Amino acid sequence: MIDTRRQFLVKGSVAVGGVLVGGNLLAACGDDDDDDSGNGGGASTTRINLGLNWVKDADFAGFYVAIDRGFYADEGVELNLISGGPNAPESVQMVASGTANVGISTDLLQIFDTIEKGTPLVMIGAKYQESPAGLASLPDNPVRTAQDMVGKKIGGPQGDQRFFDAVLAVNDLEPGDYEFVPTGFDPEPLANGDVDALSVFVINQPLTLKRQGVETVAVTYSEMGLASYANILYAERDFINSNRDAVVGFLRGTVKGWEVQNASPEVGARLTVEEFGKDLGLNLEDEIEESKAGIPLMESDLTEEKGIFWMSAEELGGPMYDGLRASGRENLPPVDEVLDLSLIEDAYGGKTSLT
Amino acid sequence: MSVLRRVGEALFLLLIFVGGWAAWAELGDVEEVVVPPPLDVVDDLASNPGVYLDALGSTALLATIGLAGGIACGATMAALAWRSRLLSAVISPTAVFAHAVPIVALIPVVARVLGFNNLTVVVIVVIMSFFPSFVFIGAGLRAVPPASSELFAALGAPPRQRLFRLAIPSAVPGAVAALRIAATASLIIAVVVESIIGTAGLGKVFMESYLNLRLERAWGVALLIIVLSMTVFGLTSRLESSVAQRFR
């Protein structure tokens, strides 16, 4: 039913466009696919534009380390980072528009919503095995479960309601059964008591509050029943097919960079503060602390067995798909259409560590 | 200058715009997650008028209250500055300072004090929209014709009469010019504030739909904001020219 209407709409608007700008119709018929812009570099170097989902803070420290140490250059890859952030396009839009070749997304919902709109994204690896996205609250009025959210004032940036609703739905509670307060990314409203709970990255704002002497209870959405990878690497199918070696090289460099970073977090934190994110006014100690806090979330039984950035088709197709369905995403594509593990497999080449 | 012709011109421009957009969205190499096809947008506008009208009503109300407050503030400050040199020396720098504070810096501060609610939206619209009234009405108050001013002085008119019978009429064209400038600005400011800390309105719906990749709705709201701004600008411009003729 919906399909038919969409087809009607598409045909209709093509007709309207064609009538009004007849010239463009013919010109656009010779439409060539220039998704393969990644081949633009030198003779043996492939340039990959990586669209980030946030400003260049220590959340991407491993990428900085890999660039700094030449791990990408060793693979014939020139990695160019495109900053994201509250006023930048979403990384899925950077990839869909061709501005970026590979993207990093904070959440699965965004990736599947983009796929549903007709952009064939394929996931190739994930930094966080458990998403650091979650809620922080004060110890005298804690939110630890989905049930605790009901009726509470929950703050966060506009749009984060999608996480709250998904957590409630996956726990058989009523989506929307809370009062949303649009507080942005600032953790102060929790300390001031303007909200009962705040949408946060558990490795970020709770640490900021702690430095100000405010203790918080932090819980991830995964712990509340909405399992999700985060900082997921993905690209369009066409780009992967025509630049396979470069994408494998990119993954190999990325894994090496993060192995170095996790072994000594101050290396990447220093690169963040002094070079890649030097305009952001970041503090070295804070970035080290955040980097250290993120390491446990990058590790799981799977990464223990196979290495970091691995993903599991069973996890994705099981609990994570359950969460997506509970939040109203019907008609999910088969897992092997949206997840390609052959690239990370080739990147590791049978090893479990690359450094 | 016939109304029919102007409507025709507007429709023609709209057709070119939508046609170009349709061609770009459907025939160019553009993904739906970047640019939604226009018919999806039209479809969403037509199928959910309630969503759009609620948001429109909320934004229009806040922008109007904020605008009225801004003009009242600007006019009062201009009158006080006109009345007393001492007050002028205090008010003028304060006004310039308030005007120079960037909106992004203002939003968190006001929200912290007044809460994340409609009052904050209105107060920020007032702060951001009083300045044209202050400047234009102030200029009008001081621009009374010298001959009339001498007449009032010769007849010994008290300051109150000078204000109401001489200076205020002289300031009306300036007030209307200020209205034209501040009206569209108030609308945009209300949208911006709503997008960050609003719980309703066009700005909030735009931001929420955009972040959830419901681009047909985000673009629908954007279209509505454009049409609304143009309408407000057209109406206030007309008011300004008819007032200018009458007060010439």
XYZ file of C-alpha atoms in Angstrom, chain A residues 61 64 261 265-276 284-285 287-288:
19
model
C 41.387 9.701 19.483
C 44.141 10.674 15.300
C 45.252 4.516 22.100
C 45.134 6.914 26.393
C 47.240 10.023 26.976
C 48.769 9.632 23.481
C 45.494 10.258 21.652
C 44.210 12.656 24.299
C 47.273 14.814 23.718
C 46.747 14.697 19.932
C 43.113 15.682 20.537
C 43.895 18.676 22.695
C 47.005 19.923 20.889
C 46.265 19.135 17.262
C 42.996 17.722 15.970
C 44.024 17.180 28.553
C 43.115 15.572 31.888
C 40.119 13.869 27.578
C 42.369 11.240 29.172
